[in-house]
mmCIF file of C-alpha atoms in Angstrom:
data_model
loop_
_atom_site.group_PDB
_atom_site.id
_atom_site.type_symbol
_atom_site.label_atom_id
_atom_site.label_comp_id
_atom_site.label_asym_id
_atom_site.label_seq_id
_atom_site.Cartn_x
_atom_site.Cartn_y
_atom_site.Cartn_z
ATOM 1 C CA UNK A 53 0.000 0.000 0.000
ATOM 2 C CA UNK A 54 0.869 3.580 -0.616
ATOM 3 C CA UNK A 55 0.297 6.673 0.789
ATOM 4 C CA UNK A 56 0.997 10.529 -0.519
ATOM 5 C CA UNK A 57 0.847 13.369 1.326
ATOM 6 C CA UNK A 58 0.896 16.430 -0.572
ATOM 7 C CA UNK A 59 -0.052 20.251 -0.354
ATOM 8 C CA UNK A 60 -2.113 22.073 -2.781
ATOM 9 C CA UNK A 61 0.544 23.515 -4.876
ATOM 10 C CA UNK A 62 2.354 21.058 -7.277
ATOM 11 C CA UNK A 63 5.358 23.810 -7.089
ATOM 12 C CA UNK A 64 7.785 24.503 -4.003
ATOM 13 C CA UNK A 65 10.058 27.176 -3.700
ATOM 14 C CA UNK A 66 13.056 25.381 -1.607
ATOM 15 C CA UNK A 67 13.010 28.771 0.654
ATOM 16 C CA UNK A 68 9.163 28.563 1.211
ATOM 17 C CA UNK A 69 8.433 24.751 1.958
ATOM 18 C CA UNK A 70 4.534 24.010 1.078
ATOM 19 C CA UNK A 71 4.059 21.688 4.353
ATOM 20 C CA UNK A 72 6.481 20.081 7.168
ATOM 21 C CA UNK A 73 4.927 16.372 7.322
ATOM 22 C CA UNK A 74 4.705 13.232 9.451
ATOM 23 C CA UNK A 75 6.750 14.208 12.762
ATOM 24 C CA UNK A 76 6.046 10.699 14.157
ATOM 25 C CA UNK A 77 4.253 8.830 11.533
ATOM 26 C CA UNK A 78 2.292 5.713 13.255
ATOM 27 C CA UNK A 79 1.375 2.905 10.625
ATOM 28 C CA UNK A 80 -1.384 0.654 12.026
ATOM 29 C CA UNK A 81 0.264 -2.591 9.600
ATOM 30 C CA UNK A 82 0.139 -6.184 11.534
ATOM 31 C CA UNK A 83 2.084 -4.318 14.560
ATOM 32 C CA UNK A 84 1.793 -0.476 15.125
ATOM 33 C CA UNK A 85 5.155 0.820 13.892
ATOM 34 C CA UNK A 86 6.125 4.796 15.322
ATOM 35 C CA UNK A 87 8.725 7.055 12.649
ATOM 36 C CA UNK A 88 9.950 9.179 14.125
ATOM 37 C CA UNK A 89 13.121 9.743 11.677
ATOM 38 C CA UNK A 90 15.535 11.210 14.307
ATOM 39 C CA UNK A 91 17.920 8.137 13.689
ATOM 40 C CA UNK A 92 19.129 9.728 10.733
ATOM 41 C CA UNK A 93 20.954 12.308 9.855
ATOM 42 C CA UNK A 94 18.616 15.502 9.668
ATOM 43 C CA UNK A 95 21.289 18.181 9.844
ATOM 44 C CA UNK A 96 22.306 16.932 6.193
ATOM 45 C CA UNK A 97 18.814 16.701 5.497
ATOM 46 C CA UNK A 98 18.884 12.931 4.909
ATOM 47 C CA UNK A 99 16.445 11.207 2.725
ATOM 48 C CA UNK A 100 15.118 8.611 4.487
ATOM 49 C CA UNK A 101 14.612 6.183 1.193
ATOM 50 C CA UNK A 102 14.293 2.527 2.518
ATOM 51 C CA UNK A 103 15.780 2.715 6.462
ATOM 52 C CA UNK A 104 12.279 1.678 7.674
ATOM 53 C CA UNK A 105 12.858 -1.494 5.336
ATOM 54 C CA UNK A 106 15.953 -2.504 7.064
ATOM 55 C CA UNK A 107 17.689 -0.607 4.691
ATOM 56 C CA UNK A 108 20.146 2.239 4.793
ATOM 57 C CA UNK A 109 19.183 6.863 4.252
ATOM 58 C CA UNK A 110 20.531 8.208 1.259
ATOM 59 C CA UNK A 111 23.691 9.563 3.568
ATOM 60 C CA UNK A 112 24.201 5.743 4.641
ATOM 61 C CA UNK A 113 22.743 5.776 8.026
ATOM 62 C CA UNK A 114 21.919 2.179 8.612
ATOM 63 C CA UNK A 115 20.712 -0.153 8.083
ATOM 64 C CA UNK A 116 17.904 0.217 10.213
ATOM 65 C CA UNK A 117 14.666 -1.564 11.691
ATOM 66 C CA UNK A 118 13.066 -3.392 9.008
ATOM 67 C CA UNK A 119 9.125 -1.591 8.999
ATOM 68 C CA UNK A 120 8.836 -2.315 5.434
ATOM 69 C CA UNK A 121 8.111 1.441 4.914
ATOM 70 C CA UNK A 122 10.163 2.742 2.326
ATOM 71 C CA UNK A 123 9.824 6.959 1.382
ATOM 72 C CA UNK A 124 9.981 8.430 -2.141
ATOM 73 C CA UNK A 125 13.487 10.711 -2.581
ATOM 74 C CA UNK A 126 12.533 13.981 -2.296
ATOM 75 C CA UNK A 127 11.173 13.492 1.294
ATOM 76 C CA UNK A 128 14.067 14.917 3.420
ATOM 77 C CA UNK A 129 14.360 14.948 7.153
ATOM 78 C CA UNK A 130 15.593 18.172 8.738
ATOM 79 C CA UNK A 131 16.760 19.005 12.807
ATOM 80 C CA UNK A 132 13.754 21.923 14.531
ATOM 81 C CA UNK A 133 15.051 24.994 15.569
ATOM 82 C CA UNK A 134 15.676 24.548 19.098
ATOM 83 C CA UNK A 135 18.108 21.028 18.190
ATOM 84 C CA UNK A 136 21.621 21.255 18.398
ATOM 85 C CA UNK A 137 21.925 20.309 14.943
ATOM 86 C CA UNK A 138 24.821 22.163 12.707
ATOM 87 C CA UNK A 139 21.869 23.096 10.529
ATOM 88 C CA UNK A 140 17.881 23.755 11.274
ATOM 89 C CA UNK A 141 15.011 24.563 9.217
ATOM 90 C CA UNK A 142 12.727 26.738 9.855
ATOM 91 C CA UNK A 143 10.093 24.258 12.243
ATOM 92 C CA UNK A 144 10.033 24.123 16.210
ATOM 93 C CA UNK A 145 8.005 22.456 18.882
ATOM 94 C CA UNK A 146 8.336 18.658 16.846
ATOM 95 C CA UNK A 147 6.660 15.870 18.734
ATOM 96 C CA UNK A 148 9.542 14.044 18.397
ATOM 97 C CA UNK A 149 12.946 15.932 18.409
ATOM 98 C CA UNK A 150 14.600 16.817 17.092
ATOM 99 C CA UNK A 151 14.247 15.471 12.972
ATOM 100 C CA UNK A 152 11.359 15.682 11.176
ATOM 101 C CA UNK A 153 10.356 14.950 7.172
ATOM 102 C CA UNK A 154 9.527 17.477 4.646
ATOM 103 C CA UNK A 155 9.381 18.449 0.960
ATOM 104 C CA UNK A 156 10.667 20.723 -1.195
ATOM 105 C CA UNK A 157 10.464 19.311 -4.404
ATOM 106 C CA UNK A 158 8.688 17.033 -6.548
ATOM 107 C CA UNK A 159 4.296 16.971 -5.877
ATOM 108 C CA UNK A 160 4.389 15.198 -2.767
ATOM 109 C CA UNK A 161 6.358 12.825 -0.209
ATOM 110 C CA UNK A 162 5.362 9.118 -1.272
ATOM 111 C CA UNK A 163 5.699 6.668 1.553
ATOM 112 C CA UNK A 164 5.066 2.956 0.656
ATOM 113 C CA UNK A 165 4.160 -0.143 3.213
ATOM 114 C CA UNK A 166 5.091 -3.323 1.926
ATOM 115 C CA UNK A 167 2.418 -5.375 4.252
ATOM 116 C CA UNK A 168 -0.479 -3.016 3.578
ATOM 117 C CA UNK A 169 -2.497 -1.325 6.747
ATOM 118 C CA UNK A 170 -5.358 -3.332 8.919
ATOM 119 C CA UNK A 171 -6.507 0.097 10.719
ATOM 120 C CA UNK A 172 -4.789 3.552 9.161
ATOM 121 C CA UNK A 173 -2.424 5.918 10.011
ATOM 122 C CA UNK A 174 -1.436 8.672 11.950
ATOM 123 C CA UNK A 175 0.654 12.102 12.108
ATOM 124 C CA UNK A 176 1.588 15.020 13.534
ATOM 125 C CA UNK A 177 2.268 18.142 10.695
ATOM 126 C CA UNK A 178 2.543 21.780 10.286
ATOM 127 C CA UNK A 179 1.098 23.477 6.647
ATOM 128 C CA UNK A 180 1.104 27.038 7.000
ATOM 129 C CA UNK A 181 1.238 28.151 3.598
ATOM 130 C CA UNK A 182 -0.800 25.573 2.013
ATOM 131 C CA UNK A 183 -3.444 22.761 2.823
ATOM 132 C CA UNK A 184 -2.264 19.251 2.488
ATOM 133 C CA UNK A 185 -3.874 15.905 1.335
ATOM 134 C CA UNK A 186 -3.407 12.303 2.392
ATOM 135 C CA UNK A 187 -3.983 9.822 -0.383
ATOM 136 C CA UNK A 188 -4.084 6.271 0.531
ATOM 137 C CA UNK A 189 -3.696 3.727 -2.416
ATOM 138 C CA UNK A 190 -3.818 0.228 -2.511
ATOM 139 C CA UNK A 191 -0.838 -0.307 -4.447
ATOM 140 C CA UNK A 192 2.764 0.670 -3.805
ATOM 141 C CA UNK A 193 3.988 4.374 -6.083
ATOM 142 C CA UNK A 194 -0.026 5.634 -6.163
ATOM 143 C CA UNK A 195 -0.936 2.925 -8.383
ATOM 144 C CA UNK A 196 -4.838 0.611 -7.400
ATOM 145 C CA UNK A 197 -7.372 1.673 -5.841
ATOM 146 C CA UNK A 198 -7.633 4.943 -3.788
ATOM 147 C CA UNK A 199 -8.565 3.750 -0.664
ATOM 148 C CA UNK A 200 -8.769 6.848 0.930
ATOM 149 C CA UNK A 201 -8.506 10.471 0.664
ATOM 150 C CA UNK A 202 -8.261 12.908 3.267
ATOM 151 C CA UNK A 203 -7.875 17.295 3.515
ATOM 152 C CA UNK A 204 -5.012 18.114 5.748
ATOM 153 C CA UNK A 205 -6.152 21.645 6.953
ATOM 154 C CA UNK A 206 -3.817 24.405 7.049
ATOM 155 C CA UNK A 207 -2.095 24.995 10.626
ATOM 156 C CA UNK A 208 -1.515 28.547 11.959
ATOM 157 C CA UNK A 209 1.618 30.197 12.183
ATOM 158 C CA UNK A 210 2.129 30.876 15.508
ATOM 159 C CA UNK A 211 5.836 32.167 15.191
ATOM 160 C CA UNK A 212 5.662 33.080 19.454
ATOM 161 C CA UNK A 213 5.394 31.364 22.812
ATOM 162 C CA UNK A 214 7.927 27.973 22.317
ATOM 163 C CA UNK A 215 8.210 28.187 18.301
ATOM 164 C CA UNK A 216 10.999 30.385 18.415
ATOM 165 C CA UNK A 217 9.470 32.432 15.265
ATOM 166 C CA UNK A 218 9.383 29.753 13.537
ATOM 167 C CA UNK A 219 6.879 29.271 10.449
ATOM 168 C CA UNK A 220 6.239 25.839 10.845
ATOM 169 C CA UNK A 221 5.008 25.566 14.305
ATOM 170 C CA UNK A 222 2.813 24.430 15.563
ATOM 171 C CA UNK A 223 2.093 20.802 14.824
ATOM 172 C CA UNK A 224 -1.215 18.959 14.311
ATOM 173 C CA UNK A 225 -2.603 15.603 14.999
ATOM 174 C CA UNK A 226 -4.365 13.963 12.511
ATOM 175 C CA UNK A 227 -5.539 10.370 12.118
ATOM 176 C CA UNK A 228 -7.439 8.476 9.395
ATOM 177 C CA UNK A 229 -9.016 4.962 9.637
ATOM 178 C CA UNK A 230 -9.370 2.778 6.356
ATOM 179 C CA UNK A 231 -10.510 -0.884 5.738
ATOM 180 C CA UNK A 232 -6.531 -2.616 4.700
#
């Protein structure tokens, strides 16, 4: 099974990211599997490619737990504001610090699950500038059925209190059931 999240626009400006995406990413498959991508190696901006399917990031970090979640390329993990990383982008107040995933390029991050879902999934993300979609598909690279498609609202922009002005901040929870 498949699933895209996207924003509205099918063009990103690298200095104006359309949404910050799936902090900790829980996939309901035969056993409830948690990404949180802080293994890897977010102040490079690390694609996580197939990690989560015992694999290895496209810096080498690996190989790790074997999910069988693999992402498309142009998802990228990145270190919040308030990490220690040599290099941030422009998100704070993560669930799970300090990486999280997020697009610049390319219509949307792809994430594919070899053993398919029994429940749905769930996220925590930040869209600011533009309203997001999850598309679930029963097939691996949006190919099938669509079993499911879902609006990802636009978040505010707090930029105060704990973001530390940052745009992406704060972060949603958002969950969406669907027959496997």
């Amino acid at each position: 099974m498949g699933i895209r999240l996207t924003t509205a626009r099918s063009r990103y400006s690298p200095a104006l990211a359309a949404a910050v995406l799936a902090l900790s990413l829980t996939v309901h498959a035969a056993a409830a599997q948690t990404v949180t991508f802080d293994q890897l190696d977010g102040s490079d901006n690390e694609s996580p490619l197939n990690y989560y399917a015992g694999g290895y990031g496209s810096l080498g970090t690996g190989p790790g737990p074997n999910f069988g979640i693999t992402f498309s390329s142009n998802t990228l993990t990145g270190c919040e504001l308030s990490s220690n990383c040599a290099n941030t982008i422009d998100a704070n107040e993560a669930p799970s610090s300090p990486n999280l995933a997020f697009f610049v390029t390319g219509p949307a991050i792809t994430m594919d699950v070899a053993g398919g879902f029994t429940r749905g999934v769930s996220l925590y993300y930040s869209a600011p500038n533009e309203p997001g979609y999850l598309n679930v598909w029963s097939g691996v690279d949006d190919t099938g059925a669509l079993l499911a498609s879902v609006a990802l609202p636009m978040t505010e922009n707090d930029g105060n209190s704990g973001c530390m002005g940052a745009n992406f901040c704060p972060f949603y929870y958002f969950a969406a059931s669907f027959a496997g």
